[in-house]
GROMACS .gro file of C-alpha atoms in nm:
model
  402
    1UNK     CA    1  -2.721   1.294   1.919
    2UNK     CA    2  -3.002   1.106   1.721
    3UNK     CA    3  -2.966   0.977   1.421
    4UNK     CA    4  -3.161   1.141   1.139
    5UNK     CA    5  -3.398   0.945   0.878
    6UNK     CA    6  -3.289   0.985   0.520
    7UNK     CA    7  -3.645   1.093   0.436
    8UNK     CA    8  -3.587   1.400   0.675
    9UNK     CA    9  -3.350   1.577   0.441
   10UNK     CA   10  -3.477   1.898   0.292
   11UNK     CA   11  -3.375   2.189   0.058
   12UNK     CA   12  -3.238   2.393   0.386
   13UNK     CA   13  -3.035   2.076   0.520
   14UNK     CA   14  -2.681   2.120   0.563
   15UNK     CA   15  -2.489   1.799   0.487
   16UNK     CA   16  -2.166   1.684   0.642
   17UNK     CA   17  -1.935   1.464   0.449
   18UNK     CA   18  -1.693   1.207   0.549
   19UNK     CA   19  -1.309   1.295   0.430
   20UNK     CA   20  -1.363   1.192   0.068
   21UNK     CA   21  -1.064   1.133  -0.186
   22UNK     CA   22  -1.118   1.275  -0.541
   23UNK     CA   23  -0.918   1.290  -0.861
   24UNK     CA   24  -1.014   1.369  -1.242
   25UNK     CA   25  -1.007   1.087  -1.483
   26UNK     CA   26  -1.098   1.097  -1.846
   27UNK     CA   27  -1.326   1.385  -1.796
   28UNK     CA   28  -1.500   1.262  -1.492
   29UNK     CA   29  -1.401   1.262  -1.109
   30UNK     CA   30  -1.339   0.953  -0.905
   31UNK     CA   31  -1.457   1.021  -0.552
   32UNK     CA   32  -1.462   0.775  -0.272
   33UNK     CA   33  -1.396   0.687   0.114
   34UNK     CA   34  -1.080   0.479   0.185
   35UNK     CA   35  -1.236   0.348   0.509
   36UNK     CA   36  -1.549   0.175   0.320
   37UNK     CA   37  -1.349   0.112  -0.009
   38UNK     CA   38  -1.632   0.243  -0.224
   39UNK     CA   39  -1.536   0.470  -0.502
   40UNK     CA   40  -1.779   0.603  -0.775
   41UNK     CA   41  -1.694   0.820  -1.085
   42UNK     CA   42  -1.904   1.101  -1.111
   43UNK     CA   43  -1.942   1.423  -1.370
   44UNK     CA   44  -1.800   1.737  -1.296
   45UNK     CA   45  -2.151   1.871  -1.140
   46UNK     CA   46  -2.131   1.589  -0.892
   47UNK     CA   47  -1.788   1.683  -0.783
   48UNK     CA   48  -1.875   2.040  -0.771
   49UNK     CA   49  -2.160   1.998  -0.574
   50UNK     CA   50  -1.950   1.789  -0.335
   51UNK     CA   51  -1.714   2.063  -0.286
   52UNK     CA   52  -2.030   2.290  -0.209
   53UNK     CA   53  -2.169   2.078   0.031
   54UNK     CA   54  -1.848   2.034   0.215
   55UNK     CA   55  -1.795   2.404   0.249
   56UNK     CA   56  -2.124   2.426   0.451
   57UNK     CA   57  -2.397   2.525   0.171
   58UNK     CA   58  -2.719   2.399   0.213
   59UNK     CA   59  -2.867   2.178  -0.060
   60UNK     CA   60  -3.055   2.463  -0.205
   61UNK     CA   61  -2.773   2.690  -0.231
   62UNK     CA   62  -2.549   2.434  -0.361
   63UNK     CA   63  -2.818   2.389  -0.646
   64UNK     CA   64  -2.854   2.767  -0.719
   65UNK     CA   65  -2.468   2.825  -0.718
   66UNK     CA   66  -2.434   2.489  -0.947
   67UNK     CA   67  -2.675   2.649  -1.216
   68UNK     CA   68  -2.520   3.004  -1.147
   69UNK     CA   69  -2.153   2.909  -1.199
   70UNK     CA   70  -2.175   2.592  -1.405
   71UNK     CA   71  -2.488   2.667  -1.597
   72UNK     CA   72  -2.648   2.354  -1.553
   73UNK     CA   73  -2.955   2.201  -1.349
   74UNK     CA   74  -2.852   1.943  -1.109
   75UNK     CA   75  -3.073   1.785  -0.851
   76UNK     CA   76  -2.842   1.798  -0.537
   77UNK     CA   77  -3.138   1.669  -0.328
   78UNK     CA   78  -3.149   1.333  -0.512
   79UNK     CA   79  -2.771   1.340  -0.542
   80UNK     CA   80  -2.709   1.390  -0.149
   81UNK     CA   81  -2.965   1.071  -0.141
   82UNK     CA   82  -2.728   0.874  -0.342
   83UNK     CA   83  -2.438   0.982  -0.146
   84UNK     CA   84  -2.609   0.861   0.143
   85UNK     CA   85  -2.659   0.518  -0.013
   86UNK     CA   86  -2.284   0.509  -0.070
   87UNK     CA   87  -2.204   0.590   0.262
   88UNK     CA   88  -2.032   0.898   0.197
   89UNK     CA   89  -2.267   1.130   0.431
   90UNK     CA   90  -2.192   1.162   0.816
   91UNK     CA   91  -2.452   1.409   0.912
   92UNK     CA   92  -2.784   1.567   0.809
   93UNK     CA   93  -2.805   1.871   1.027
   94UNK     CA   94  -2.611   1.799   1.281
   95UNK     CA   95  -2.764   1.444   1.319
   96UNK     CA   96  -2.566   1.133   1.256
   97UNK     CA   97  -2.693   0.929   0.920
   98UNK     CA   98  -2.711   0.556   0.995
   99UNK     CA   99  -2.469   0.352   0.809
  100UNK     CA  100  -2.291   0.013   0.801
  101UNK     CA  101  -1.980  -0.014   0.957
  102UNK     CA  102  -1.703  -0.094   0.696
  103UNK     CA  103  -1.522  -0.412   0.699
  104UNK     CA  104  -1.198  -0.370   0.883
  105UNK     CA  105  -0.877  -0.343   0.724
  106UNK     CA  106  -0.617  -0.586   0.735
  107UNK     CA  107  -0.322  -0.489   0.966
  108UNK     CA  108  -0.500  -0.184   1.075
  109UNK     CA  109  -0.179  -0.015   1.267
  110UNK     CA  110   0.020  -0.003   0.962
  111UNK     CA  111   0.031   0.340   0.852
  112UNK     CA  112   0.166   0.478   0.502
  113UNK     CA  113   0.461   0.624   0.623
  114UNK     CA  114   0.567   0.291   0.747
  115UNK     CA  115   0.557   0.140   0.416
  116UNK     CA  116   0.628   0.434   0.229
  117UNK     CA  117   0.946   0.257   0.078
  118UNK     CA  118   0.749   0.046  -0.151
  119UNK     CA  119   0.690   0.375  -0.356
  120UNK     CA  120   1.045   0.440  -0.360
  121UNK     CA  121   1.189   0.458  -0.754
  122UNK     CA  122   1.498   0.280  -0.614
  123UNK     CA  123   1.302  -0.060  -0.581
  124UNK     CA  124   1.230  -0.113  -0.966
  125UNK     CA  125   1.632  -0.042  -1.008
  126UNK     CA  126   1.702  -0.319  -0.753
  127UNK     CA  127   1.416  -0.538  -0.875
  128UNK     CA  128   1.618  -0.508  -1.245
  129UNK     CA  129   1.939  -0.575  -1.107
  130UNK     CA  130   1.836  -0.889  -0.916
  131UNK     CA  131   1.655  -1.031  -1.264
  132UNK     CA  132   1.960  -0.935  -1.456
  133UNK     CA  133   2.188  -1.129  -1.185
  134UNK     CA  134   1.941  -1.432  -1.215
  135UNK     CA  135   1.937  -1.454  -1.576
  136UNK     CA  136   2.340  -1.421  -1.622
  137UNK     CA  137   2.371  -1.701  -1.327
  138UNK     CA  138   2.113  -1.927  -1.540
  139UNK     CA  139   2.320  -1.857  -1.854
  140UNK     CA  140   2.630  -1.972  -1.690
  141UNK     CA  141   2.456  -2.278  -1.530
  142UNK     CA  142   2.179  -2.408  -1.740
  143UNK     CA  143   2.128  -2.710  -1.524
  144UNK     CA  144   1.971  -2.480  -1.265
  145UNK     CA  145   1.662  -2.387  -1.507
  146UNK     CA  146   1.327  -2.501  -1.369
  147UNK     CA  147   1.208  -2.819  -1.435
  148UNK     CA  148   0.879  -3.010  -1.296
  149UNK     CA  149   1.115  -3.255  -1.119
  150UNK     CA  150   1.237  -3.000  -0.884
  151UNK     CA  151   0.902  -3.027  -0.736
  152UNK     CA  152   0.963  -3.427  -0.668
  153UNK     CA  153   1.246  -3.364  -0.436
  154UNK     CA  154   1.134  -3.646  -0.220
  155UNK     CA  155   1.038  -3.975  -0.280
  156UNK     CA  156   0.775  -3.961  -0.011
  157UNK     CA  157   0.454  -3.816  -0.194
  158UNK     CA  158   0.341  -3.676   0.152
  159UNK     CA  159   0.643  -3.501   0.243
  160UNK     CA  160   0.650  -3.327  -0.123
  161UNK     CA  161   0.264  -3.227  -0.103
  162UNK     CA  162   0.308  -3.100   0.277
  163UNK     CA  163   0.596  -2.895   0.184
  164UNK     CA  164   0.431  -2.764  -0.152
  165UNK     CA  165   0.098  -2.668   0.035
  166UNK     CA  166   0.285  -2.491   0.297
  167UNK     CA  167   0.536  -2.336   0.068
  168UNK     CA  168   0.293  -2.269  -0.191
  169UNK     CA  169   0.027  -2.097   0.048
  170UNK     CA  170   0.328  -1.887   0.208
  171UNK     CA  171   0.421  -1.776  -0.132
  172UNK     CA  172   0.056  -1.658  -0.177
  173UNK     CA  173   0.040  -1.454   0.132
  174UNK     CA  174   0.372  -1.290   0.041
  175UNK     CA  175   0.246  -1.214  -0.281
  176UNK     CA  176  -0.071  -1.056  -0.158
  177UNK     CA  177   0.124  -0.878   0.132
  178UNK     CA  178   0.308  -0.682  -0.156
  179UNK     CA  179  -0.028  -0.584  -0.286
  180UNK     CA  180  -0.128  -0.445   0.070
  181UNK     CA  181   0.210  -0.278   0.126
  182UNK     CA  182   0.195  -0.071  -0.170
  183UNK     CA  183  -0.144   0.016  -0.175
  184UNK     CA  184  -0.131   0.105   0.202
  185UNK     CA  185   0.163   0.329   0.112
  186UNK     CA  186  -0.103   0.532  -0.105
  187UNK     CA  187  -0.339   0.588   0.192
  188UNK     CA  188  -0.565   0.293   0.096
  189UNK     CA  189  -0.705   0.067   0.335
  190UNK     CA  190  -0.664  -0.287   0.213
  191UNK     CA  191  -0.807  -0.616   0.303
  192UNK     CA  192  -0.641  -0.954   0.246
  193UNK     CA  193  -0.883  -1.257   0.246
  194UNK     CA  194  -0.962  -1.568   0.057
  195UNK     CA  195  -1.169  -1.580  -0.265
  196UNK     CA  196  -1.277  -1.807  -0.536
  197UNK     CA  197  -1.192  -1.771  -0.917
  198UNK     CA  198  -1.388  -2.052  -1.106
  199UNK     CA  199  -1.247  -2.360  -0.947
  200UNK     CA  200  -0.969  -2.212  -0.785
  201UNK     CA  201  -0.942  -2.098  -0.425
  202UNK     CA  202  -0.732  -1.797  -0.417
  203UNK     CA  203  -0.618  -1.524  -0.171
  204UNK     CA  204  -0.691  -1.168  -0.285
  205UNK     CA  205  -0.640  -0.854  -0.155
  206UNK     CA  206  -0.894  -0.566  -0.195
  207UNK     CA  207  -0.727  -0.249  -0.261
  208UNK     CA  208  -1.072  -0.053  -0.361
  209UNK     CA  209  -0.953   0.320  -0.339
  210UNK     CA  210  -0.619   0.276  -0.524
  211UNK     CA  211  -0.820   0.424  -0.831
  212UNK     CA  212  -0.745   0.767  -0.670
  213UNK     CA  213  -0.360   0.706  -0.668
  214UNK     CA  214  -0.151   0.827  -0.977
  215UNK     CA  215  -0.116   0.570  -1.250
  216UNK     CA  216   0.236   0.475  -1.173
  217UNK     CA  217   0.109   0.408  -0.784
  218UNK     CA  218  -0.183   0.216  -0.941
  219UNK     CA  219   0.029  -0.014  -1.186
  220UNK     CA  220   0.288  -0.035  -0.910
  221UNK     CA  221   0.019  -0.194  -0.659
  222UNK     CA  222  -0.114  -0.420  -0.950
  223UNK     CA  223   0.201  -0.571  -1.034
  224UNK     CA  224   0.374  -0.579  -0.680
  225UNK     CA  225   0.287  -0.966  -0.635
  226UNK     CA  226   0.433  -1.082  -0.951
  227UNK     CA  227   0.754  -0.881  -0.862
  228UNK     CA  228   0.763  -1.053  -0.538
  229UNK     CA  229   0.725  -1.396  -0.704
  230UNK     CA  230   0.991  -1.310  -0.968
  231UNK     CA  231   1.251  -1.168  -0.683
  232UNK     CA  232   1.199  -1.486  -0.469
  233UNK     CA  233   1.251  -1.709  -0.768
  234UNK     CA  234   1.579  -1.499  -0.879
  235UNK     CA  235   1.694  -1.494  -0.521
  236UNK     CA  236   1.658  -1.871  -0.491
  237UNK     CA  237   1.842  -1.925  -0.852
  238UNK     CA  238   2.115  -1.725  -0.690
  239UNK     CA  239   2.153  -1.925  -0.377
  240UNK     CA  240   2.141  -2.248  -0.569
  241UNK     CA  241   2.469  -2.142  -0.733
  242UNK     CA  242   2.623  -2.143  -0.387
  243UNK     CA  243   2.473  -2.482  -0.259
  244UNK     CA  244   2.543  -2.848  -0.290
  245UNK     CA  245   2.327  -3.009  -0.561
  246UNK     CA  246   2.278  -3.330  -0.359
  247UNK     CA  247   2.175  -3.136  -0.016
  248UNK     CA  248   1.813  -3.111   0.090
  249UNK     CA  249   1.867  -2.755   0.092
  250UNK     CA  250   1.947  -2.702  -0.283
  251UNK     CA  251   1.674  -2.951  -0.346
  252UNK     CA  252   1.419  -2.730  -0.138
  253UNK     CA  253   1.555  -2.409  -0.313
  254UNK     CA  254   1.465  -2.554  -0.632
  255UNK     CA  255   1.125  -2.626  -0.545
  256UNK     CA  256   1.078  -2.297  -0.388
  257UNK     CA  257   1.171  -2.139  -0.736
  258UNK     CA  258   0.928  -2.355  -0.932
  259UNK     CA  259   0.661  -2.280  -0.694
  260UNK     CA  260   0.724  -1.912  -0.727
  261UNK     CA  261   0.708  -1.930  -1.105
  262UNK     CA  262   0.429  -2.132  -1.114
  263UNK     CA  263   0.190  -1.878  -0.986
  264UNK     CA  264   0.264  -1.636  -1.284
  265UNK     CA  265   0.087  -1.800  -1.557
  266UNK     CA  266  -0.232  -1.779  -1.342
  267UNK     CA  267  -0.197  -1.403  -1.337
  268UNK     CA  268  -0.225  -1.380  -1.713
  269UNK     CA  269  -0.579  -1.560  -1.696
  270UNK     CA  270  -0.746  -1.213  -1.744
  271UNK     CA  271  -1.086  -1.373  -1.765
  272UNK     CA  272  -1.051  -1.417  -1.379
  273UNK     CA  273  -0.952  -1.073  -1.264
  274UNK     CA  274  -0.617  -1.148  -1.196
  275UNK     CA  275  -0.329  -0.882  -1.155
  276UNK     CA  276  -0.295  -0.888  -1.512
  277UNK     CA  277  -0.637  -0.809  -1.565
  278UNK     CA  278  -0.658  -0.522  -1.347
  279UNK     CA  279  -0.314  -0.379  -1.523
  280UNK     CA  280  -0.528  -0.426  -1.849
  281UNK     CA  281  -0.828  -0.242  -1.714
  282UNK     CA  282  -0.617   0.038  -1.616
  283UNK     CA  283  -0.435   0.084  -1.953
  284UNK     CA  284  -0.726   0.052  -2.132
  285UNK     CA  285  -0.929   0.342  -1.922
  286UNK     CA  286  -1.218   0.115  -1.838
  287UNK     CA  287  -1.424   0.129  -1.512
  288UNK     CA  288  -1.535  -0.223  -1.508
  289UNK     CA  289  -1.396  -0.417  -1.804
  290UNK     CA  290  -1.518  -0.758  -1.629
  291UNK     CA  291  -1.873  -0.644  -1.556
  292UNK     CA  292  -1.886  -0.483  -1.902
  293UNK     CA  293  -1.768  -0.765  -2.080
  294UNK     CA  294  -1.947  -1.024  -1.903
  295UNK     CA  295  -2.287  -0.818  -1.977
  296UNK     CA  296  -2.185  -0.812  -2.372
  297UNK     CA  297  -2.112  -1.187  -2.361
  298UNK     CA  298  -2.470  -1.257  -2.212
  299UNK     CA  299  -2.623  -1.001  -2.453
  300UNK     CA  300  -2.433  -1.192  -2.738
  301UNK     CA  301  -2.545  -1.528  -2.627
  302UNK     CA  302  -2.922  -1.422  -2.582
  303UNK     CA  303  -2.884  -1.316  -2.956
  304UNK     CA  304  -2.729  -1.603  -3.088
  305UNK     CA  305  -2.971  -1.831  -2.913
  306UNK     CA  306  -3.267  -1.627  -3.037
  307UNK     CA  307  -3.131  -1.644  -3.394
  308UNK     CA  308  -3.106  -2.047  -3.354
  309UNK     CA  309  -3.451  -2.100  -3.162
  310UNK     CA  310  -3.615  -1.854  -3.384
  311UNK     CA  311  -3.750  -1.655  -3.061
  312UNK     CA  312  -3.563  -1.358  -3.085
  313UNK     CA  313  -3.643  -1.067  -2.874
  314UNK     CA  314  -3.534  -0.694  -2.896
  315UNK     CA  315  -3.216  -0.660  -2.702
  316UNK     CA  316  -3.044  -0.348  -2.614
  317UNK     CA  317  -2.669  -0.381  -2.636
  318UNK     CA  318  -2.540  -0.286  -2.270
  319UNK     CA  319  -2.222  -0.156  -2.427
  320UNK     CA  320  -2.410   0.071  -2.637
  321UNK     CA  321  -2.372   0.354  -2.358
  322UNK     CA  322  -1.999   0.306  -2.299
  323UNK     CA  323  -1.755   0.562  -2.415
  324UNK     CA  324  -1.622   0.411  -2.757
  325UNK     CA  325  -1.267   0.326  -2.602
  326UNK     CA  326  -1.448   0.123  -2.325
  327UNK     CA  327  -1.681  -0.009  -2.559
  328UNK     CA  328  -1.418  -0.160  -2.781
  329UNK     CA  329  -1.229  -0.316  -2.524
  330UNK     CA  330  -1.559  -0.461  -2.347
  331UNK     CA  331  -1.648  -0.633  -2.657
  332UNK     CA  332  -1.290  -0.785  -2.734
  333UNK     CA  333  -1.265  -0.878  -2.362
  334UNK     CA  334  -1.583  -1.059  -2.374
  335UNK     CA  335  -1.448  -1.314  -2.619
  336UNK     CA  336  -1.158  -1.362  -2.372
  337UNK     CA  337  -1.400  -1.425  -2.099
  338UNK     CA  338  -1.625  -1.677  -2.261
  339UNK     CA  339  -1.313  -1.865  -2.416
  340UNK     CA  340  -1.116  -1.868  -2.120
  341UNK     CA  341  -1.402  -1.986  -1.872
  342UNK     CA  342  -1.526  -2.266  -2.092
  343UNK     CA  343  -1.166  -2.385  -2.144
  344UNK     CA  344  -1.111  -2.366  -1.781
  345UNK     CA  345  -1.406  -2.541  -1.666
  346UNK     CA  346  -1.351  -2.804  -1.913
  347UNK     CA  347  -0.996  -2.870  -1.787
  348UNK     CA  348  -1.108  -2.925  -1.429
  349UNK     CA  349  -1.400  -3.188  -1.559
  350UNK     CA  350  -1.135  -3.369  -1.777
  351UNK     CA  351  -0.815  -3.341  -1.550
  352UNK     CA  352  -0.875  -3.197  -1.197
  353UNK     CA  353  -1.195  -3.388  -1.087
  354UNK     CA  354  -1.071  -3.698  -1.192
  355UNK     CA  355  -0.723  -3.677  -1.062
  356UNK     CA  356  -0.856  -3.552  -0.709
  357UNK     CA  357  -1.086  -3.830  -0.711
  358UNK     CA  358  -0.798  -4.091  -0.811
  359UNK     CA  359  -0.590  -3.943  -0.487
  360UNK     CA  360  -0.859  -3.937  -0.252
  361UNK     CA  361  -0.978  -4.294  -0.334
  362UNK     CA  362  -0.636  -4.427  -0.337
  363UNK     CA  363  -0.554  -4.279   0.000
  364UNK     CA  364  -0.889  -4.416   0.161
  365UNK     CA  365  -0.805  -4.768   0.030
  366UNK     CA  366  -0.442  -4.769   0.184
  367UNK     CA  367  -0.580  -4.650   0.543
  368UNK     CA  368  -0.584  -4.927   0.800
  369UNK     CA  369  -0.398  -5.156   1.030
  370UNK     CA  370  -0.311  -5.366   0.738
  371UNK     CA  371  -0.091  -5.112   0.584
  372UNK     CA  372   0.254  -4.994   0.722
  373UNK     CA  373   0.246  -4.665   0.946
  374UNK     CA  374   0.415  -4.472   0.669
  375UNK     CA  375   0.146  -4.547   0.429
  376UNK     CA  376  -0.103  -4.458   0.666
  377UNK     CA  377   0.047  -4.126   0.733
  378UNK     CA  378   0.094  -4.073   0.360
  379UNK     CA  379  -0.269  -4.127   0.324
  380UNK     CA  380  -0.380  -3.881   0.602
  381UNK     CA  381  -0.155  -3.608   0.477
  382UNK     CA  382  -0.308  -3.642   0.128
  383UNK     CA  383  -0.672  -3.653   0.274
  384UNK     CA  384  -0.593  -3.332   0.500
  385UNK     CA  385  -0.433  -3.139   0.204
  386UNK     CA  386  -0.689  -3.189  -0.036
  387UNK     CA  387  -0.974  -3.193   0.194
  388UNK     CA  388  -0.881  -2.846   0.347
  389UNK     CA  389  -0.831  -2.706   0.004
  390UNK     CA  390  -1.186  -2.806  -0.118
  391UNK     CA  391  -1.371  -2.726   0.225
  392UNK     CA  392  -1.211  -2.393   0.208
  393UNK     CA  393  -1.320  -2.329  -0.170
  394UNK     CA  394  -1.653  -2.458  -0.079
  395UNK     CA  395  -1.698  -2.226   0.214
  396UNK     CA  396  -1.587  -1.920   0.033
  397UNK     CA  397  -1.796  -1.961  -0.261
  398UNK     CA  398  -2.071  -1.998  -0.026
  399UNK     CA  399  -2.006  -1.680   0.162
  400UNK     CA  400  -1.963  -1.483  -0.127
  401UNK     CA  401  -2.284  -1.600  -0.330
  402UNK     CA  402  -2.495  -1.574   0.008
   0.00000   0.00000   0.00000
């Protein structure tokens, strides 16, 4: 079977679409393909056109039916070309349509029925019970409350750094695995990968397609990672109550509790599209809160610069075309975006970079045969950990930018 060029599509052509998911949302229809994690919002005419084409009507027949039944003129030929660009069209007149291969999902053998338990209503009850037990334990044993000193559980800085690195990234993986499992339970082909958020190297789970799920399932997928962090911290608290304070096990459990909790404040930095950002975007009913907020911030900045320099130009407010509720949310979010990004980059310049430079230079100066083996080992671990993190950040950032 030969591939059919897109230009050959005719009014008499028949279209075969891939299996597409669809649901109504705020007067529009969310339509997409799980395999490619590509989803768009369409007007009612677009959703009806997809149904008609899927039923075997030609492009021309679908256009006539839309005019008769919906009372609207809809250019189905141009619409099909857009569907082809989105990767939604499999064949035109029984000829395959060339398309890019979708990125493979993580853990492809995991099927929705394997992880359906993640959507069980029993889990929130168990989670609430675990949280209550941990709070009661801390009320009885306030000495177990987390402290920064719990991270310094060993006098060896290299050991603290190494265990913190391994433990921290293990928690990151479990956090992302929770997103993956809940999304997969709804049928989404999720993908876990490295990403960057400003100066931070992060793991992220692409769960594009969760938009098709119900709101309860969407919010469950967005909040699953934070729930896992809280569950790990709560379990560590309960185990601390039955271990001897002076043992290494007790100290490492305390460090794990702090590491699990430290990831939570980061999720509230909504200007970096964290878990809380996606919850906020869903609750406000916005399609792309970050993109719309960024566009409005750029527009506001250009207006301000024009007023200061006296070279102002007529600019179109990018939020003007948004629905009213999205317009309000985007304008408010743009303020958080600008303030948060500025503060984050300033803290990097004032604290993170000087601290890393100091640690690296100190480690380099303490390397050599004139220093004890333990000192050399300590320096090597510091250089390996910091070097690995910064190299991964640079490579990930470059790949995304490219």
